[in-house]
mmCIF file of C-alpha atoms in Angstrom:
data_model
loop_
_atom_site.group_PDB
_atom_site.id
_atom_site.type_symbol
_atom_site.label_atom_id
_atom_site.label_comp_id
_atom_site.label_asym_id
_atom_site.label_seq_id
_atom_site.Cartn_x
_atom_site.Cartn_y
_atom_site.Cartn_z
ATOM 1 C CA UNK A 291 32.743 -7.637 -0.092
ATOM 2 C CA UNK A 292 34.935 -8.659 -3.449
ATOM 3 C CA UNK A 293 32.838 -11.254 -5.664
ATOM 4 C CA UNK A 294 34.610 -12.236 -8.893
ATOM 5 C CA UNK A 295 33.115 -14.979 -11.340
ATOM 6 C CA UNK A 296 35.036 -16.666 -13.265
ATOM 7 C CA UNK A 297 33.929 -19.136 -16.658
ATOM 8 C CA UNK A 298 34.662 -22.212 -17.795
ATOM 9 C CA UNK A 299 33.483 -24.667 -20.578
ATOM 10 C CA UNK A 300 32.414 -28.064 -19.770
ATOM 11 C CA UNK A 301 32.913 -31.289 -22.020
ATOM 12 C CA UNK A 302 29.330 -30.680 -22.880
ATOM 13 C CA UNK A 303 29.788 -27.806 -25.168
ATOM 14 C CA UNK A 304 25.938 -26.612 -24.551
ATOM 15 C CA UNK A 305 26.872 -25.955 -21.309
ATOM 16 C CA UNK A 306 29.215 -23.931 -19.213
ATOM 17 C CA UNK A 307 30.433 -23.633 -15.688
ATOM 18 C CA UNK A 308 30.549 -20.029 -13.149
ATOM 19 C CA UNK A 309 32.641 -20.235 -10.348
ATOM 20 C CA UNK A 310 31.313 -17.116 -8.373
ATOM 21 C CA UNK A 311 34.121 -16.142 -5.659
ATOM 22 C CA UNK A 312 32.558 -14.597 -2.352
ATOM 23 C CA UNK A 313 34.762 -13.285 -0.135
ATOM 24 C CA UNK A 314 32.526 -13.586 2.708
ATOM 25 C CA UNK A 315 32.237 -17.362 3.704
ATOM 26 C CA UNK A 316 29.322 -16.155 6.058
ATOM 27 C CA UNK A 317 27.703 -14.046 3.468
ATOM 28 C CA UNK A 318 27.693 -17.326 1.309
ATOM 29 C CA UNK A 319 26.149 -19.225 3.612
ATOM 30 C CA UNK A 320 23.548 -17.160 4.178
ATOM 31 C CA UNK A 321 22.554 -17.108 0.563
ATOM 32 C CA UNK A 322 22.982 -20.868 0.038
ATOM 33 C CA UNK A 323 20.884 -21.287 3.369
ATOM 34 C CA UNK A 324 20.774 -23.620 5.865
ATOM 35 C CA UNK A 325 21.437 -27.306 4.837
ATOM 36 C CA UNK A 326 21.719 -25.775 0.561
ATOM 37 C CA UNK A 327 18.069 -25.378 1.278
ATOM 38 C CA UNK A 328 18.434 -21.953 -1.194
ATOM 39 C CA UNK A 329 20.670 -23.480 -3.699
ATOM 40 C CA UNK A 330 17.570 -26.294 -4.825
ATOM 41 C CA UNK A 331 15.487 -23.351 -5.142
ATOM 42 C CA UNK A 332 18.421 -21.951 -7.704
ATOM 43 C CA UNK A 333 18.391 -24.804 -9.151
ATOM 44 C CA UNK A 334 14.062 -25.037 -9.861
ATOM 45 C CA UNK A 335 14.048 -21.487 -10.783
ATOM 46 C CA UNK A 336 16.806 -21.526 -13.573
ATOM 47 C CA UNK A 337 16.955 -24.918 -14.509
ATOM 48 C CA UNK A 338 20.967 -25.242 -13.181
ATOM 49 C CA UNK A 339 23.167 -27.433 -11.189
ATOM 50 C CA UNK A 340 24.479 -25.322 -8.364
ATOM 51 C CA UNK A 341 26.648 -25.888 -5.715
ATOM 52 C CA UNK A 342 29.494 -24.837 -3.314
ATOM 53 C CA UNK A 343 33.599 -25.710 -3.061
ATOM 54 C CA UNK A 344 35.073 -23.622 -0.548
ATOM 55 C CA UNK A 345 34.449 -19.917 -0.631
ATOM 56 C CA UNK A 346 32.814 -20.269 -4.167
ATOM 57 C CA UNK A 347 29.011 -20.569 -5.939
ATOM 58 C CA UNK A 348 29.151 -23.076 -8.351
ATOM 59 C CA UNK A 349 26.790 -22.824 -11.181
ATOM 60 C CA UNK A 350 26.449 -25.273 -14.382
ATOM 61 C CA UNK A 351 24.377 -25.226 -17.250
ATOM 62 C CA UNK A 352 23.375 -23.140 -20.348
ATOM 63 C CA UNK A 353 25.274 -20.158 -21.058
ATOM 64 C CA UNK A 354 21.722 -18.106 -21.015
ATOM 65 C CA UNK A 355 20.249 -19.720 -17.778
ATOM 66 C CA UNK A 356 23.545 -19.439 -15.542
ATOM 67 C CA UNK A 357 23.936 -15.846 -16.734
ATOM 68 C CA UNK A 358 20.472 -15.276 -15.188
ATOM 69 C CA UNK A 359 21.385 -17.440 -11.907
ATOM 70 C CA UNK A 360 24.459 -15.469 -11.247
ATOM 71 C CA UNK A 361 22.899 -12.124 -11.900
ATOM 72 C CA UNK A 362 20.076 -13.278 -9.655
ATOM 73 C CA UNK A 363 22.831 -14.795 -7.345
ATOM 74 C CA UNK A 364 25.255 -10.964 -7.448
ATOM 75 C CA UNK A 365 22.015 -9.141 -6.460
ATOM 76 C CA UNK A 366 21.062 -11.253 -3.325
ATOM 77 C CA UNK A 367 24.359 -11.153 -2.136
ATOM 78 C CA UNK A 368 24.503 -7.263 -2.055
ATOM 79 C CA UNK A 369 21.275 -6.775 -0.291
ATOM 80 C CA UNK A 370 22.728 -9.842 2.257
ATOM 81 C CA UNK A 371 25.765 -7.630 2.374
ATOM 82 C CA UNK A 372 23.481 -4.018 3.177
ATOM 83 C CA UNK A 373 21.404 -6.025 5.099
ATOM 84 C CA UNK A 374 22.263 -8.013 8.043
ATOM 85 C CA UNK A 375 18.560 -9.102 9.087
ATOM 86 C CA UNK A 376 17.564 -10.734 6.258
ATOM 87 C CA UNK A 377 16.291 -13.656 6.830
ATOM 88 C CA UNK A 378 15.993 -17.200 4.368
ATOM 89 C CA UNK A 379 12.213 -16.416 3.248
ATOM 90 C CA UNK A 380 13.845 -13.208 2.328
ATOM 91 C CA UNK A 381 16.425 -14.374 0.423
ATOM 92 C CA UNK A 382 13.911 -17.075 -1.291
ATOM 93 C CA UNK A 383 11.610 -14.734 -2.036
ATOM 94 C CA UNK A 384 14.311 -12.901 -3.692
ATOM 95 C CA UNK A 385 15.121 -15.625 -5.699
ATOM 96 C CA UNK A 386 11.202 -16.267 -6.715
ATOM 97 C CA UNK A 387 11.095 -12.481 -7.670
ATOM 98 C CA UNK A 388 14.581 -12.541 -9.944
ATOM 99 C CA UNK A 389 13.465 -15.797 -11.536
ATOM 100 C CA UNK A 390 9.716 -14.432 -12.255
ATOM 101 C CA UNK A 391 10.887 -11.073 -13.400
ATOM 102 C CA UNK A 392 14.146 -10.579 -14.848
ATOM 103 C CA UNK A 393 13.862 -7.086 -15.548
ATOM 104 C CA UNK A 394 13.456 -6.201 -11.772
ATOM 105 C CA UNK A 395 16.969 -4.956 -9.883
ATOM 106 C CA UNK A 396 16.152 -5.638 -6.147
ATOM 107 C CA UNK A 397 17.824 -2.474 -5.362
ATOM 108 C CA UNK A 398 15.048 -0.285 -6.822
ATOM 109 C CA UNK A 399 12.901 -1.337 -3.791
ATOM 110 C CA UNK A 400 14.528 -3.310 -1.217
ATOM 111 C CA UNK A 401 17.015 -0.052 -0.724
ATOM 112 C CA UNK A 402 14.325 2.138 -0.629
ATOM 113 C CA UNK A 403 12.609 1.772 3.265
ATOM 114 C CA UNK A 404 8.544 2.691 3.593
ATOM 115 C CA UNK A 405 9.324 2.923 7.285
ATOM 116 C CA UNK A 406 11.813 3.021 9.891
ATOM 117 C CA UNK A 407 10.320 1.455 12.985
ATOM 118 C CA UNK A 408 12.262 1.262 16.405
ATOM 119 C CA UNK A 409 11.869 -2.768 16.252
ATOM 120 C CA UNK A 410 12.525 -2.789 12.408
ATOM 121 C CA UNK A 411 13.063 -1.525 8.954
ATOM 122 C CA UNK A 412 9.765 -1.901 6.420
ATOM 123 C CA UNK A 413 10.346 -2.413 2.915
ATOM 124 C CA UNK A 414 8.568 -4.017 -0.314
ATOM 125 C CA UNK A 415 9.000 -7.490 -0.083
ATOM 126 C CA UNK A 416 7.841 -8.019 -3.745
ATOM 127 C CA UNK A 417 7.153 -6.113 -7.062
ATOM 128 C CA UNK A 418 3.416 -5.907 -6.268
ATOM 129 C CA UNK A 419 4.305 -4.682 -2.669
ATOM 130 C CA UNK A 420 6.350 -1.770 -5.021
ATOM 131 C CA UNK A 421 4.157 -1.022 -7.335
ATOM 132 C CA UNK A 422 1.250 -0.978 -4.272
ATOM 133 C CA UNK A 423 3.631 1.657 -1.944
ATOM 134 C CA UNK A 424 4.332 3.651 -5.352
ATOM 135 C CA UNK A 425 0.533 3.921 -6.281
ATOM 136 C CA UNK A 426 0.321 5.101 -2.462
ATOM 137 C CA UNK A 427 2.662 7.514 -2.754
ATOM 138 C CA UNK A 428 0.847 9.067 -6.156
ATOM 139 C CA UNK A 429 -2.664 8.459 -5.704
ATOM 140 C CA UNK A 430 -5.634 10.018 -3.285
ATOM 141 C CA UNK A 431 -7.166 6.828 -3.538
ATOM 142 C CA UNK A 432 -5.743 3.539 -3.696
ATOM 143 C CA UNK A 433 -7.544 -0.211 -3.233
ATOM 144 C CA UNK A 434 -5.086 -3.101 -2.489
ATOM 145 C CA UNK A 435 -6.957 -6.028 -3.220
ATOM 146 C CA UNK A 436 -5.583 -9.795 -3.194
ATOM 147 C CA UNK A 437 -5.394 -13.053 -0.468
ATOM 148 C CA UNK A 438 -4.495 -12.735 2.967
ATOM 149 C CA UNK A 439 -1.251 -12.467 3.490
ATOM 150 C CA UNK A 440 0.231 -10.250 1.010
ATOM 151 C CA UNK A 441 1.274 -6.986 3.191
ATOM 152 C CA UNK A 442 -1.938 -4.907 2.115
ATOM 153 C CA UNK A 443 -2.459 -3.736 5.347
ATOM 154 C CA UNK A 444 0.825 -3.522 7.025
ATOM 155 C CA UNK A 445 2.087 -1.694 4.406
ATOM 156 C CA UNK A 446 -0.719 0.880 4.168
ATOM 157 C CA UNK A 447 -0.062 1.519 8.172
ATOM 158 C CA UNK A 448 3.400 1.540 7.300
ATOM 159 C CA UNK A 449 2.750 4.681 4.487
ATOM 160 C CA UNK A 450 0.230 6.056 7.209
ATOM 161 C CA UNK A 451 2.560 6.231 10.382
ATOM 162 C CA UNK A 452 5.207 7.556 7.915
ATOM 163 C CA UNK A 453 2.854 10.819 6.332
ATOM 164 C CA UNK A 454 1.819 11.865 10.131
ATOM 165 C CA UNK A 455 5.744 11.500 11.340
ATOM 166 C CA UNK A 456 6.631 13.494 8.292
ATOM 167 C CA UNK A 457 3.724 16.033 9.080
ATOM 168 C CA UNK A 458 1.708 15.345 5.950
ATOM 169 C CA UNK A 459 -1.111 14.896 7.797
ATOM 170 C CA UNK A 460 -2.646 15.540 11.112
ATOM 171 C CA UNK A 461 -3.827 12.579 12.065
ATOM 172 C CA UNK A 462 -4.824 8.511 11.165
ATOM 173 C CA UNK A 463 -8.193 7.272 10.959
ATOM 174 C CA UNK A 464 -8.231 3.192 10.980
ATOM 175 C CA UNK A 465 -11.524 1.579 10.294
ATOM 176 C CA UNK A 466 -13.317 -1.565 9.368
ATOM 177 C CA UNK A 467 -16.734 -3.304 9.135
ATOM 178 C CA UNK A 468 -17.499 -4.601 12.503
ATOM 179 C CA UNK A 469 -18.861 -8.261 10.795
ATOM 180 C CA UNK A 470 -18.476 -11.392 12.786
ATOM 181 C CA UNK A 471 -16.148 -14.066 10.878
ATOM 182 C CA UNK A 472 -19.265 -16.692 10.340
ATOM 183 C CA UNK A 473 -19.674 -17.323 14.142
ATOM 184 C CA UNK A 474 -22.230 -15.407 16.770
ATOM 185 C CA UNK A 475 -20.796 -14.135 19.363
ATOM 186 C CA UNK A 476 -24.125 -12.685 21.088
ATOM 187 C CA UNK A 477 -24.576 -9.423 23.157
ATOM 188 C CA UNK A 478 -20.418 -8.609 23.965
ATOM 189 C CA UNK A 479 -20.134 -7.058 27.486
ATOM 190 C CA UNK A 480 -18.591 -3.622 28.687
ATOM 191 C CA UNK A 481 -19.486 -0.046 26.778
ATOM 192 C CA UNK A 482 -19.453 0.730 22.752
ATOM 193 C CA UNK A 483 -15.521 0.723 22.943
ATOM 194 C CA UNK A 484 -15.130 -2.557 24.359
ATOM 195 C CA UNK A 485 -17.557 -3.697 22.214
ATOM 196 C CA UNK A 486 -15.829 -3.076 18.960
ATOM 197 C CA UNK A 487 -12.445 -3.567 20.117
ATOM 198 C CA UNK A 488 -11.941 -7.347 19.495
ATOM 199 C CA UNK A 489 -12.868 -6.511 15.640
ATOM 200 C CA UNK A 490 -10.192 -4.042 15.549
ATOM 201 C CA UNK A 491 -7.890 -5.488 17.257
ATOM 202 C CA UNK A 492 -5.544 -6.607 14.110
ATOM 203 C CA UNK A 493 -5.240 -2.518 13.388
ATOM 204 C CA UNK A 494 -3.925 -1.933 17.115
ATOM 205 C CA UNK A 495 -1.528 -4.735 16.833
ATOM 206 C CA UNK A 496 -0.058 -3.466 13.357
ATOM 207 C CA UNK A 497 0.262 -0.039 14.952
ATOM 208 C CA UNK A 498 2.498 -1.384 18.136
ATOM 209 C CA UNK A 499 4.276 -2.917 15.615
ATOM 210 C CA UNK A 500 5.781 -0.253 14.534
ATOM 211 C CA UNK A 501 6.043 1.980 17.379
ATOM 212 C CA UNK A 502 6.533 1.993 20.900
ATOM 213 C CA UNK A 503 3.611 1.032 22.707
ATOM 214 C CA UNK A 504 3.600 4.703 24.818
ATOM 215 C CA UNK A 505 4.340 7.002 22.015
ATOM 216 C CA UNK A 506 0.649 4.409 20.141
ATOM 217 C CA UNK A 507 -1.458 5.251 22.929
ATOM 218 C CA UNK A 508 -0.374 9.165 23.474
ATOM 219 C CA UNK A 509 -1.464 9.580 19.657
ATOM 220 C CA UNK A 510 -4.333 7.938 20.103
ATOM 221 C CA UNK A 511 -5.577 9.612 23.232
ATOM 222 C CA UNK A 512 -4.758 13.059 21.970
ATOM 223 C CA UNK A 513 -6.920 11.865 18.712
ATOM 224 C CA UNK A 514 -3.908 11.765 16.206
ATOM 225 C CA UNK A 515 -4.096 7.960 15.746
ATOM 226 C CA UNK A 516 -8.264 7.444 15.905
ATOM 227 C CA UNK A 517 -9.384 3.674 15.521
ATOM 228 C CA UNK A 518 -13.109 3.025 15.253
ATOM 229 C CA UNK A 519 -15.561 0.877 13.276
ATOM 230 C CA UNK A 520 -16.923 1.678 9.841
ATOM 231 C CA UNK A 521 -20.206 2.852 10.614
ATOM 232 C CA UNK A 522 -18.923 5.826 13.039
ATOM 233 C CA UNK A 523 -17.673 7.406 9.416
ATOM 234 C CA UNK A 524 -20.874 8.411 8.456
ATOM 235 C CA UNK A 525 -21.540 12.260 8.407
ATOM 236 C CA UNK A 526 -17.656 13.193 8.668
ATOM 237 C CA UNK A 527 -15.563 15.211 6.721
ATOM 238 C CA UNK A 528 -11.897 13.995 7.441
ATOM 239 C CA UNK A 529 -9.210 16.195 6.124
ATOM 240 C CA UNK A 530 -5.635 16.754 6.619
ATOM 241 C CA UNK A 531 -5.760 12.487 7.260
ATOM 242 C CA UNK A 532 -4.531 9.080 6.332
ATOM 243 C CA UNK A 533 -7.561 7.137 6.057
ATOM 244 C CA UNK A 534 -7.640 3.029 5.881
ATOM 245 C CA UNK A 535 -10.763 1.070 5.442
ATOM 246 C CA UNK A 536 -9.251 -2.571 6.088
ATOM 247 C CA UNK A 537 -11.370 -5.968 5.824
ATOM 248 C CA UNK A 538 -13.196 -3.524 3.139
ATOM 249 C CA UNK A 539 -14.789 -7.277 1.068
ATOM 250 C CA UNK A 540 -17.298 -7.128 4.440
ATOM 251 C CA UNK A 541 -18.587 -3.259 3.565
ATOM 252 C CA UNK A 542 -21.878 -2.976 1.686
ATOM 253 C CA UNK A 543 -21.835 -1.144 -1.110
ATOM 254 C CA UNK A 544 -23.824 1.756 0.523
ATOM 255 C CA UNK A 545 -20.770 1.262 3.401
ATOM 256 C CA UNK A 546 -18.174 1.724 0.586
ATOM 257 C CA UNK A 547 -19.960 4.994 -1.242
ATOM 258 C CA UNK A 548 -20.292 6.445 2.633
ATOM 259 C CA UNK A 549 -16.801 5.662 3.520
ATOM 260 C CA UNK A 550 -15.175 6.969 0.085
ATOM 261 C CA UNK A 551 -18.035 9.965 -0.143
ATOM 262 C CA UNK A 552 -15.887 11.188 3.561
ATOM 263 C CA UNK A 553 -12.276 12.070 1.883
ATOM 264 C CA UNK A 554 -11.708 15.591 1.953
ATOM 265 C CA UNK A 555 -8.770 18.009 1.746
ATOM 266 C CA UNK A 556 -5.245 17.627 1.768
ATOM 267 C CA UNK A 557 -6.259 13.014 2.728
ATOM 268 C CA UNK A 558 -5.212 9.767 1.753
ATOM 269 C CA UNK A 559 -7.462 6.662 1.851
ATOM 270 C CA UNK A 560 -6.065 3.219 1.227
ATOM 271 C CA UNK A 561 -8.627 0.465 1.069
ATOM 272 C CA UNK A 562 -7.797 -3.365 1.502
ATOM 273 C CA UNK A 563 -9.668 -6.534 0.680
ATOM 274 C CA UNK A 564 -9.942 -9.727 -0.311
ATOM 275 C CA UNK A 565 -12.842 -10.122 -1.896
ATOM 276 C CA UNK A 566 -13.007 -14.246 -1.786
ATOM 277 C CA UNK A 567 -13.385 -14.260 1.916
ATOM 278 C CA UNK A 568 -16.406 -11.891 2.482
ATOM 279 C CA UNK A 569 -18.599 -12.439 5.825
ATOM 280 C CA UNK A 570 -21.407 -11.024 4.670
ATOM 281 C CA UNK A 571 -24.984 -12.003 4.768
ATOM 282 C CA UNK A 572 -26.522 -14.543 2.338
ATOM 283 C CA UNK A 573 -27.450 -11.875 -0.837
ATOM 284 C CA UNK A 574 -25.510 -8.978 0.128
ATOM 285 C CA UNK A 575 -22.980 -7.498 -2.110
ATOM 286 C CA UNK A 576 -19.610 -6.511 -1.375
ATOM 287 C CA UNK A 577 -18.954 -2.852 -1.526
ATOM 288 C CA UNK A 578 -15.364 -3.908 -2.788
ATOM 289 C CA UNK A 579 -15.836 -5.841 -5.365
ATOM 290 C CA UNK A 580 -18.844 -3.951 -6.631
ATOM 291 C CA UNK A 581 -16.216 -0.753 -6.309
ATOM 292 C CA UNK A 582 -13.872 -2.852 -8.092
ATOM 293 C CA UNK A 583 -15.864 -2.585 -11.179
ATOM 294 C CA UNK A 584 -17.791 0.945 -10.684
ATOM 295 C CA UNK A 585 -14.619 2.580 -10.246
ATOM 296 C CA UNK A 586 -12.193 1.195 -12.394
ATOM 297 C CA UNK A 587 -10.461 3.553 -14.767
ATOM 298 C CA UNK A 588 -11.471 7.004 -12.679
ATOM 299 C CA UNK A 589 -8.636 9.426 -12.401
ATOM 300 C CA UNK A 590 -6.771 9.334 -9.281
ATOM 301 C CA UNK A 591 -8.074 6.327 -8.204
ATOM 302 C CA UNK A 592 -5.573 2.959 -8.485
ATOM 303 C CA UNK A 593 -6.126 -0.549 -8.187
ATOM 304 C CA UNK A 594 -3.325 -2.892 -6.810
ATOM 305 C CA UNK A 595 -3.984 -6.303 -6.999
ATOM 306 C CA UNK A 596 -1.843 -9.425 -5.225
ATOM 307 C CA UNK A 597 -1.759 -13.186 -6.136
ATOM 308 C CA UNK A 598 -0.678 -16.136 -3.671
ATOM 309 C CA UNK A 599 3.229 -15.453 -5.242
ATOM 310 C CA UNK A 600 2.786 -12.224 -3.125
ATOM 311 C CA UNK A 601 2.286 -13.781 -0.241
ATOM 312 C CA UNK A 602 5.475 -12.630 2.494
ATOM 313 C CA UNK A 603 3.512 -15.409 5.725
ATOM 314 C CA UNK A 604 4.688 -18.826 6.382
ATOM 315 C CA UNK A 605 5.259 -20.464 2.382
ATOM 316 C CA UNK A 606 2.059 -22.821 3.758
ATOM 317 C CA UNK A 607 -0.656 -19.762 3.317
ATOM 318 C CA UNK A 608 0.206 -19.638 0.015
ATOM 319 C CA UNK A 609 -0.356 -23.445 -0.475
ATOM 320 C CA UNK A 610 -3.286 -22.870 0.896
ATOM 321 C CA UNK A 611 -4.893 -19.772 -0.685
ATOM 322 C CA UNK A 612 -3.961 -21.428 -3.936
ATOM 323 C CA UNK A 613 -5.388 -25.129 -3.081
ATOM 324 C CA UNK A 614 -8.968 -22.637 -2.465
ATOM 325 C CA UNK A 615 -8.273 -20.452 -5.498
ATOM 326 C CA UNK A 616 -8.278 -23.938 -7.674
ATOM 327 C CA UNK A 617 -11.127 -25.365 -5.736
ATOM 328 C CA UNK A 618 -12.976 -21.612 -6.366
ATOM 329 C CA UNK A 619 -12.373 -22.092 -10.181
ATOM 330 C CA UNK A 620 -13.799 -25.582 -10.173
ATOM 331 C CA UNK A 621 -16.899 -24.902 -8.696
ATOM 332 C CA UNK A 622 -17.407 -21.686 -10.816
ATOM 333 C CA UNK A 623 -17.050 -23.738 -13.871
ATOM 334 C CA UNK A 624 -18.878 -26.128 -12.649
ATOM 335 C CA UNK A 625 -22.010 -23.355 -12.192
ATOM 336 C CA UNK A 626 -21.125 -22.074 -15.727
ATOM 337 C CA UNK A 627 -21.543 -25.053 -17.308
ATOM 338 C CA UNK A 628 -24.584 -25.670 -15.326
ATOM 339 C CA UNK A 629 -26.062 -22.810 -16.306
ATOM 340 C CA UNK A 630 -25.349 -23.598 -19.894
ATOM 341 C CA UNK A 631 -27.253 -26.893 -19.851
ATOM 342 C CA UNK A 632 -30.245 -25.654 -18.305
ATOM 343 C CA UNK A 633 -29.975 -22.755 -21.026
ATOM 344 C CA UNK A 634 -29.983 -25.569 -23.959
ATOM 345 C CA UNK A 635 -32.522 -27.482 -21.922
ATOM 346 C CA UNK A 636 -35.209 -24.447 -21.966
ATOM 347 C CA UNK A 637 -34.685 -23.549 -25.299
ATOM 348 C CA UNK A 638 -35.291 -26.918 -26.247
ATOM 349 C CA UNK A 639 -38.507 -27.483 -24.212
ATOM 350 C CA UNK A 640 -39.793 -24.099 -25.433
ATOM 351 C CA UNK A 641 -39.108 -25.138 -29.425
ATOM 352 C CA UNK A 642 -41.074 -28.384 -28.305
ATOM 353 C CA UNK A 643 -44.031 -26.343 -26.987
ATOM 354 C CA UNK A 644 -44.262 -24.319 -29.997
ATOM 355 C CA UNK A 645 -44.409 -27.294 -32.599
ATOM 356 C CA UNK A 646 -47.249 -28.998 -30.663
ATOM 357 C CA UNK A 647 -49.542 -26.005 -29.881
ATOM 358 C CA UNK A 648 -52.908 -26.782 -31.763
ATOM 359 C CA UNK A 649 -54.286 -23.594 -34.392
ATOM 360 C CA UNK A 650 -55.777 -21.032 -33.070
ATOM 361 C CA UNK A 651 -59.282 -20.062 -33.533
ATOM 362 C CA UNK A 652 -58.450 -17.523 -35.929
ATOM 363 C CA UNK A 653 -56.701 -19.374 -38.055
ATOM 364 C CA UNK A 654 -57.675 -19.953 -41.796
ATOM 365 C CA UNK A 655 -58.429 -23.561 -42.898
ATOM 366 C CA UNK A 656 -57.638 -25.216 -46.512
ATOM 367 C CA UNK A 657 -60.911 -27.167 -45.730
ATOM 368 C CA UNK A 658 -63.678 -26.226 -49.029
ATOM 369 C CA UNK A 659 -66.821 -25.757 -48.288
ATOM 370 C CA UNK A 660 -69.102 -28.445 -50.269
ATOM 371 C CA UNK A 661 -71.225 -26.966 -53.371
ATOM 372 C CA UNK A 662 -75.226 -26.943 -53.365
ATOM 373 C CA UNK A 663 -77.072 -29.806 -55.170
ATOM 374 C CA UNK A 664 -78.574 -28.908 -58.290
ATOM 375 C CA UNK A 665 -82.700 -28.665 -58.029
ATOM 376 C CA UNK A 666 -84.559 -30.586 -60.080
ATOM 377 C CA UNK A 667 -85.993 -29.359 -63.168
ATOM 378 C CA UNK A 668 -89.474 -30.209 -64.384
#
């Protein structure tokens, strides 16, 4: 569709006015949103006045910050234009990522699909979601590790279904810790399968996601697609696979060694976490987050980490991971500066100790001993 912008200056001299022509009345309504929900968010992000007369985008401020909005503003329009089902949290996440990185040219990702499902088309949502399907893409082994919320695992099943349709592997192997959520649920009826299946449920339902139900169960019954709880890694080889160890903040760190220790030929493993909600027992380390820090900087290996601004939910998760986050920091400095008092506190009970601890036996004394009387002399 034609866009032309045209400038003007204002009275103000500091400022200056865009009048950005769209073609498309529909197209422009989808950008502005519903009610000029969008254009407020234009507005917060670049610190403009914007608004709409007829068919155009009006945009007032400084000459630097509406240059950014209508950049920003040209962009969204042409993936609105390629992309008929985007929807407003798109197109405001979109915004967010223009505003927060200037450099970025939504094009370099949102034209680029990870997966073409029958239901839908699955692309980064996000320069971490980019940078997280590129690291895929060139890495063995990859750990995606942020809040809930931020595509970690939808994405890596995304990568997955895509490397066994393109026959780059044989088969997928889905897996996480079977850890109860901080509830017990007691002695579950029906055999091991039915067992596990309520903890894995979240990996079936990403998989039917993206394809149809039928063709999801013929893969898994002929053992292409294979689903199963951590612990029935041990003692495998898997080659020729796409491997994902999800909910990986509730593996031990002997789970985490087993699980990575079982990659072999011509595989991909992809391992997600969070590692502020772990489920694990009182004292128990997290095999992520110790595997954060053991192997950090090894070859092949990449680390991908998401914030709350990654988050693609409902804009409340966000609110809330970061209302936790801040709470989090509180009560770690909190325990820091605990631990600092009751540092100063020893020290100074231990200098007191030492100034009132009596001589020791061995000690020398200043004390002379008296002289002999003189005897009498006759």
């Amino acid at each position: 569709m034609a866009r032309t912008a045209r400038s003007r200056p204002n009275e103000d001299p500091a400022t200056v006015t865009v009048d950005l022509e769209v073609a498309d009345r529909d197209l422009l309504l989808r950008l502005t949103g519903p009610g000029g929900d969008l254009l407020r968010s234009i507005e917060q992000e670049w610190g403009v006045s914007a608004g709409v007369r007829g068919n155009q985008l009006l945009l007032r401020g400084a000459p630097d910050a509406v240059a950014r909005a209508e950049r920003a503003a040209s962009e969204v329009l042409a993936q609105l234009e390629k992309n008929p089902r985007l929807r407003e949290a798109d197109v405001l996440r979109a915004i967010r990522t223009l505003a927060s990185h200037p450099e970025v040219r939504l094009g370099d990702f949102m034209n680029e699909p990870v997966l073409v499902a029958p239901r839908k088309t699955i692309v980064p949502k996000g320069v971490a979601q980019h940078a997280y399907v590129q690291a895929i893409r060139e890495h063995d082994v990859v750990f995606g590790i942020g809040p809930a919320g931020t595509g970690k695992t939808y994405l890596a099943m995304a990568m997955a279904v895509r490397a066994l349709s393109e026959n780059k592997v044989k088969r997928i192997i889905l897996t996480r810790p079977a850890v109860e959520a901080g509830e017990k649920l007691g002695f579950l009826p029906g055999d091991l399968a039915e067992k596990v299946n309520p903890y894995l449920r979240p990996l079936y339902d990403a998989l039917h996601d993206m394809m149809d139900f039928e063709r999801a169960q013929m893969l898994i019954s002929r053992g292409a697609v294979e689903v199963a709880p951590l612990a029935f890694m041990r003692g495998r080889t898997l080659n020729d696979c796409f491997a994902i160890l999800d909910e990986a903040q509730n593996s031990t760190t002997e789970q985490m060694k087993m699980f990575l220790t079982r990659l072999g030929y011509g595989s991909k493993a992809v391992i997600t976490g969070d590692v502020t909600q772990t489920d694990l027992p009182e004292g128990r380390r997290s095999g992520l987050a110790d595997a954060a820090k053991v192997l950090d900087g090894v070859e092949g290996i990449a680390f991908c980490r998401f914030s709350d601004a990654d988050v693609v939910r409902h804009p409340m998760v966000a609110r809330i991971v970061r209302a936790y986050e801040r709470r989090e920091a509180r009560l770690m400095a909190e325990r820091e500066a605990a631990d600092i008092e009751a540092d100063r506190l020893e020290e100074g009970a231990l200098e007191t100790d030492t100034a009132a601890e009596p001589a020791t036996a061995g000690e020398a004394t200043d004390v002379a001993a008296p002289e002999p009387e003189a005897a009498d002399v006759d």
